PDB file of C-alpha atoms in Angstrom:
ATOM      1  CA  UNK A   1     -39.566  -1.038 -59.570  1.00  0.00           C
ATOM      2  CA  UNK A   2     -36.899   0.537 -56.794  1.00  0.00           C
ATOM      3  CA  UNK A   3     -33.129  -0.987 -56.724  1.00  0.00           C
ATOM      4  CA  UNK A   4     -32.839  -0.215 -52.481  1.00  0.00           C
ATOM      5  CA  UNK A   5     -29.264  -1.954 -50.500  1.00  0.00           C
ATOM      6  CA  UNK A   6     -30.586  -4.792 -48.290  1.00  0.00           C
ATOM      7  CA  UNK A   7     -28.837  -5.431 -44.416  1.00  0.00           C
ATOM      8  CA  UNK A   8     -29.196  -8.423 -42.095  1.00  0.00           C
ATOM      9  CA  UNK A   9     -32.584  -6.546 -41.182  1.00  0.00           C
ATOM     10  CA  UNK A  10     -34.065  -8.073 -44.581  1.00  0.00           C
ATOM     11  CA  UNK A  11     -32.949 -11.070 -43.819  1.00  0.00           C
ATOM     12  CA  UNK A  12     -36.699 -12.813 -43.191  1.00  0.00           C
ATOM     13  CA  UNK A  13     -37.318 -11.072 -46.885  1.00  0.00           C
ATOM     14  CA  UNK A  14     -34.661 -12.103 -48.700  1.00  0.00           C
ATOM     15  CA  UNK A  15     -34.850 -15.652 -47.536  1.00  0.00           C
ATOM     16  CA  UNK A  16     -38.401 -15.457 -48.819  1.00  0.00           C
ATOM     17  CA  UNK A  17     -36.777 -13.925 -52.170  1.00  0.00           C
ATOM     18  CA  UNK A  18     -34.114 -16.736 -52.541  1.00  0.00           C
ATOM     19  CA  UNK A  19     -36.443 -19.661 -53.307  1.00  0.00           C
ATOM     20  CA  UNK A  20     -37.462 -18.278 -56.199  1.00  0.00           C
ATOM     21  CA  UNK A  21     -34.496 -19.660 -57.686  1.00  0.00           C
ATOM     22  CA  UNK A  22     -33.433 -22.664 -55.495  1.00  0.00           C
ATOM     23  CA  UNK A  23     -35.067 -25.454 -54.334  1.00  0.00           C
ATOM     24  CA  UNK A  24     -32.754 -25.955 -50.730  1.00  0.00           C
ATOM     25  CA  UNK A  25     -33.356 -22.112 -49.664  1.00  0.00           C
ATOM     26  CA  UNK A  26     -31.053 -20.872 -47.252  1.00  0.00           C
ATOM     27  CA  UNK A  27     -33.109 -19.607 -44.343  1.00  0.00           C
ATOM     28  CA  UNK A  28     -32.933 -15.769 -42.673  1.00  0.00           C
ATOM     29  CA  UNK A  29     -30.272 -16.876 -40.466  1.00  0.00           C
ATOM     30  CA  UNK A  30     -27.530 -18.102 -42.867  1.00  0.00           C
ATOM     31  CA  UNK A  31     -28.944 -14.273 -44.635  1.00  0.00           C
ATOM     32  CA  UNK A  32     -28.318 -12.596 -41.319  1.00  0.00           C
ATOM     33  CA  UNK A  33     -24.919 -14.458 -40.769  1.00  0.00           C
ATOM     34  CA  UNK A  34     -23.502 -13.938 -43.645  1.00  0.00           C
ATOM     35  CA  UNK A  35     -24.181  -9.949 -43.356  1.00  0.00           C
ATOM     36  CA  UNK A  36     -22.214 -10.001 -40.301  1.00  0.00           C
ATOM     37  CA  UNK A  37     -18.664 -11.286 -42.543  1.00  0.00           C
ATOM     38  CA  UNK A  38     -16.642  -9.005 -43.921  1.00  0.00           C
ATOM     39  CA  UNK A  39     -17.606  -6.903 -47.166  1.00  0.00           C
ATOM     40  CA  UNK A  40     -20.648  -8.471 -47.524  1.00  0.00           C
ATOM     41  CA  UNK A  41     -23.474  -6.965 -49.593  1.00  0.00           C
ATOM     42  CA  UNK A  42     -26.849  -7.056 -50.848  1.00  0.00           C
ATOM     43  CA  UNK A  43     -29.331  -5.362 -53.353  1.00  0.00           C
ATOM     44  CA  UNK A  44     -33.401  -6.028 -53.487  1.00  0.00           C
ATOM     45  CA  UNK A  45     -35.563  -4.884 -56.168  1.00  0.00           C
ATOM     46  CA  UNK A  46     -38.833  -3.784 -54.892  1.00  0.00           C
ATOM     47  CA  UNK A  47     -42.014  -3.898 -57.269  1.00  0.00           C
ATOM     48  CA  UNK A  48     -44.331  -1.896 -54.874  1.00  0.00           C
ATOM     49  CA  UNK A  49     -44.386  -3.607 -51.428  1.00  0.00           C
ATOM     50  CA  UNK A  50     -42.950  -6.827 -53.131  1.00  0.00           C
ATOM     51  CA  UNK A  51     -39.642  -8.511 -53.257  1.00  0.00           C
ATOM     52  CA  UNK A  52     -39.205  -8.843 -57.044  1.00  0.00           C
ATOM     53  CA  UNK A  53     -35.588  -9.871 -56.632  1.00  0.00           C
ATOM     54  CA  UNK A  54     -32.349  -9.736 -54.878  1.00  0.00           C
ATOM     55  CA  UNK A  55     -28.181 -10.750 -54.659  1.00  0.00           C
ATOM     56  CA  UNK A  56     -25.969 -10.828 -52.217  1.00  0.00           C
ATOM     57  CA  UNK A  57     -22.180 -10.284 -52.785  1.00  0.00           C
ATOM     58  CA  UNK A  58     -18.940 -10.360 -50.794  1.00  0.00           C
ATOM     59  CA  UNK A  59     -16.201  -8.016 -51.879  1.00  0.00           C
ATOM     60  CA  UNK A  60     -12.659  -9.183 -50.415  1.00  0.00           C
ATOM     61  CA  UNK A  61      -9.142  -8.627 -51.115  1.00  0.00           C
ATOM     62  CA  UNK A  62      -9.712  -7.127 -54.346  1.00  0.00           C
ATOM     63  CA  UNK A  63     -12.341  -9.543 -55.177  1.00  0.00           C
ATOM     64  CA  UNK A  64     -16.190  -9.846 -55.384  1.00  0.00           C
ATOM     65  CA  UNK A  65     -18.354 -12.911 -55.618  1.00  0.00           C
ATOM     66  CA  UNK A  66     -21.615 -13.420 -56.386  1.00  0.00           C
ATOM     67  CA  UNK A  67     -23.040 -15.486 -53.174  1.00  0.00           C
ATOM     68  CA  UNK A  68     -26.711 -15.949 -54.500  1.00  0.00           C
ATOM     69  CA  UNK A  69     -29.201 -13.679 -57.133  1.00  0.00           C
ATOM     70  CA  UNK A  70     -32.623 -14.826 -57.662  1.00  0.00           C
ATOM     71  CA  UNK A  71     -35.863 -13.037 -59.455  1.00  0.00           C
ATOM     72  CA  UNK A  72     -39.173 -13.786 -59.004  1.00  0.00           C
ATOM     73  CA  UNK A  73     -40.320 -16.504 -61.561  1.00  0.00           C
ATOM     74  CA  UNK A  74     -43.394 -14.035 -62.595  1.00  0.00           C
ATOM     75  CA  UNK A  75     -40.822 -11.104 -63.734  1.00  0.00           C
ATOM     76  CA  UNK A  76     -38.298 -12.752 -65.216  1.00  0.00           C
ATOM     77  CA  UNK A  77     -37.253 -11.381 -68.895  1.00  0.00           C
ATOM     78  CA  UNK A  78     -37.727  -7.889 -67.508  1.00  0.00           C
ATOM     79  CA  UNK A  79     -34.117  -6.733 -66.653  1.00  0.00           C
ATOM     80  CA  UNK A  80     -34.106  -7.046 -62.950  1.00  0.00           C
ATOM     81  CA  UNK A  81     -31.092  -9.758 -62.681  1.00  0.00           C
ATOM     82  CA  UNK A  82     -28.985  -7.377 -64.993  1.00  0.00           C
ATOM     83  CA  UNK A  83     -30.431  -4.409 -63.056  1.00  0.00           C
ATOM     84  CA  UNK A  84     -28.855  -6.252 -59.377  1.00  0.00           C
ATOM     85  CA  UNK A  85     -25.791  -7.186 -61.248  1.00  0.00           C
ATOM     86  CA  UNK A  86     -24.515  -4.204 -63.197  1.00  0.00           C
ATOM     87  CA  UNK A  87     -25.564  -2.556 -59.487  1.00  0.00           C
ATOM     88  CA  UNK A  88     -23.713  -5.177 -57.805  1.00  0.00           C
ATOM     89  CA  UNK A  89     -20.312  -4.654 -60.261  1.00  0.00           C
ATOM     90  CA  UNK A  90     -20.315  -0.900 -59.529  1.00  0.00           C
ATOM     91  CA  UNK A  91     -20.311  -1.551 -56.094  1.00  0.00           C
ATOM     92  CA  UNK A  92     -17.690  -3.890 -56.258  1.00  0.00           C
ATOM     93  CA  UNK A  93     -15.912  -1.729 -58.557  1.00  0.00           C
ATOM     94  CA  UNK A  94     -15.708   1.402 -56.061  1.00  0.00           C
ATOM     95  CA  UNK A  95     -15.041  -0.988 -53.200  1.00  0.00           C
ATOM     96  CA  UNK A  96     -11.620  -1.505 -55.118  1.00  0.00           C
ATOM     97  CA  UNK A  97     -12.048  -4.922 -56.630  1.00  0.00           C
ATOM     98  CA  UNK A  98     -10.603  -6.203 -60.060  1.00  0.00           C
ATOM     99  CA  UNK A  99     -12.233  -9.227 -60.508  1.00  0.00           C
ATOM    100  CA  UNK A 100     -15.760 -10.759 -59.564  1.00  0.00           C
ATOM    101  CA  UNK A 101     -16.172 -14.958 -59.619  1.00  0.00           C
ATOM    102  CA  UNK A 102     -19.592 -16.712 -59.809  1.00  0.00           C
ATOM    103  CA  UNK A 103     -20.968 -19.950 -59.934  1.00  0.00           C
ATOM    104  CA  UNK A 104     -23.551 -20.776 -62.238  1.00  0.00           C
ATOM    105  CA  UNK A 105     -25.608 -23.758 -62.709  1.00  0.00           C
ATOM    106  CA  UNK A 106     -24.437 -25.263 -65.878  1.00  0.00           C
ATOM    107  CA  UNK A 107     -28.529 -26.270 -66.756  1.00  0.00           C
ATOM    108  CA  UNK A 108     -29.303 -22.680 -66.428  1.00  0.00           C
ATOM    109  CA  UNK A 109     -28.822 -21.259 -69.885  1.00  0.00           C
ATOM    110  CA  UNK A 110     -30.833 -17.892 -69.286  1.00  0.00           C
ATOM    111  CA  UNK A 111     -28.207 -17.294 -66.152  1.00  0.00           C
ATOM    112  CA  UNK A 112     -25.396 -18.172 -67.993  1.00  0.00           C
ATOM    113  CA  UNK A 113     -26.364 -15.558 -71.081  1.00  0.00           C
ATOM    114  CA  UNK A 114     -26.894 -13.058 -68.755  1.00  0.00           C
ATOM    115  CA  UNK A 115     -23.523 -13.358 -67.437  1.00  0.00           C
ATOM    116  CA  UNK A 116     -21.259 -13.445 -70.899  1.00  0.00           C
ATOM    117  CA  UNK A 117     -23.644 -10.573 -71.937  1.00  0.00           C
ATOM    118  CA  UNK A 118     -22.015  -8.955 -68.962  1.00  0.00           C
ATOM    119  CA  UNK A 119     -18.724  -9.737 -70.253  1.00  0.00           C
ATOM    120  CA  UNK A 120     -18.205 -13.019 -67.197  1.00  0.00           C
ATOM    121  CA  UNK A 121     -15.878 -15.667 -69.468  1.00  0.00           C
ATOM    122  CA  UNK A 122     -15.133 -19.238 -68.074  1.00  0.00           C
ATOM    123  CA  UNK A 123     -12.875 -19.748 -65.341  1.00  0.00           C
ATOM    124  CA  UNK A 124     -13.417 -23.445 -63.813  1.00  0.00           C
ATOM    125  CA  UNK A 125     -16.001 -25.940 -63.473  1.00  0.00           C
ATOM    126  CA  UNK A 126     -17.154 -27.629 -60.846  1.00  0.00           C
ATOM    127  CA  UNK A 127     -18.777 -31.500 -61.196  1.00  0.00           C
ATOM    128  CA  UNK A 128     -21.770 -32.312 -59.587  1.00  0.00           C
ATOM    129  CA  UNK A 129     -21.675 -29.200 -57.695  1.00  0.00           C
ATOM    130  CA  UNK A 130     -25.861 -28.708 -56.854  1.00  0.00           C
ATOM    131  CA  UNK A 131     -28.125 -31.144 -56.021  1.00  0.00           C
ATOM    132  CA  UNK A 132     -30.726 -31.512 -57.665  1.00  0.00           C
ATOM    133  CA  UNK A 133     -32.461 -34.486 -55.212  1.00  0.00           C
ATOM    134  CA  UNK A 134     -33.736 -36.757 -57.481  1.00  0.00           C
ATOM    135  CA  UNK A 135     -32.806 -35.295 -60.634  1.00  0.00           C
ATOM    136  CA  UNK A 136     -29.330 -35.955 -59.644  1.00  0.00           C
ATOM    137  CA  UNK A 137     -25.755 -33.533 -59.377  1.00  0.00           C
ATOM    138  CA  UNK A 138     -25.544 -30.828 -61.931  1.00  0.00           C
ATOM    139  CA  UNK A 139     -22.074 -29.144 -62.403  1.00  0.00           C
ATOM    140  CA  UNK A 140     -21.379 -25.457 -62.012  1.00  0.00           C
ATOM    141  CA  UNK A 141     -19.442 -23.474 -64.228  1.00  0.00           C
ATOM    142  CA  UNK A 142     -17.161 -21.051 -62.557  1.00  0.00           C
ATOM    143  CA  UNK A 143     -17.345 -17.661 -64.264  1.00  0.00           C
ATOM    144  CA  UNK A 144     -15.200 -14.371 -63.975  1.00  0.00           C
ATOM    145  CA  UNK A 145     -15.293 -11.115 -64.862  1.00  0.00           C
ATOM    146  CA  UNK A 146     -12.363  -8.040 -65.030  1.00  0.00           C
ATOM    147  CA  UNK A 147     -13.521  -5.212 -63.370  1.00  0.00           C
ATOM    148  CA  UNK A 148     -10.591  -3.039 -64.076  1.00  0.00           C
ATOM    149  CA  UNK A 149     -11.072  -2.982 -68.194  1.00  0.00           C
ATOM    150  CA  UNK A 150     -13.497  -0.371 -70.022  1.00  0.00           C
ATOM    151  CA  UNK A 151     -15.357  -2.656 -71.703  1.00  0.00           C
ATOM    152  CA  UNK A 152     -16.358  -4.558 -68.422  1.00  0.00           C
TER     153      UNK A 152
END
C-alpha cells in the first residue's frame, strides 16, 4: 500500500474511488473543481496499480474539513481510512489549522468510531442531511476535532 497526494489530474480516479462509499458519486468534474478552490487537498492510497482509497480536505482560515473519504469495500478493517486521516490532520496541522469539522452519516457506526478514536467529539447535527432514495433522509452528525492539543 503507498499513501501518494492526489491533484485535479486524479480527478477521473478519485471519482471512480468515491463510490465506494456513496451511492450519488460526485463525478471528476466536481473532483477537478473543487481542486481549483482554495486550500484544497487530497490523499489516495494505492494498493499496486489500484485505488484502495482516498479524502479530500479543504484547509481555510485556520480550519480543515473533511469534504469526502471513502475505502474500497474489499479493504476495509485494514487501516487505510485512519491511514488518509491521521495523514490528512498533519497536513492540516502544518497548514496552520486548529480545528478540523466533518460530517458523518449518523447510520455509519464504523465511520463514526473511527473518528472519536481519533479524538473528533460532537459538534452539531444535521436532520435528514443524505438521501438515501428510497430508504429515506438520514441525519449527519457534525464532528470536530482540536488540532492544537497533544493528545489530538
Amino acid at each position: 500500500m503507498r499513501l501518494d497526494w492526489a491533484t485535479a489530474d486524479d480527478a477521473e480516479a478519485l471519482a471512480a474511488a468515491h463510490a465506494f462509499g456513496f451511492p450519488h458519486r460526485w463525478d471528476a468534474k466536481a473532483f477537478a473543481d473543487l481542486f481549483d478552490g482554495p486550500g484544497v487537498f487530497g490523499l489516495m492510497i494505492r494498493d499496486g496499480e489500484d485505488l484502495a482509497g482516498m479524502a479530500l480536505c479543504r484547509t481555510v482560515l485556520g480550519e480543515m474539513e473533511v469534504l469526502t473519504i471513502a475505502v474500497d469495500p474489499q479493504r476495509r478493517r485494514r487501516g487505510l481510512a485512519r491511514a488518509l486521516m491521521t495523514a490528512a490532520l498533519g497536513a492540516a496541522r502544518e497548514a496552520g489549522a486548529e480545528a478540523c469539522f466533518l460530517e458523518v452519516a449518523a447510520d455509519n457506526a464504523a465511520a463514526e468510531a473511527l473518528y472519536r478514536a481519533l479524538g473528533f467529539r460532537d459538534a452539531g447535527l444535521r436532520r435528514a442531511y443524505y438521501d438515501r432514495g428510497p430508504a429515506g433522509r438520514v441525519d449527519a452528525r457534525v464532528m470536530r476535532l482540536d488540532l492544537t492539543s497533544d493528545a489530538a
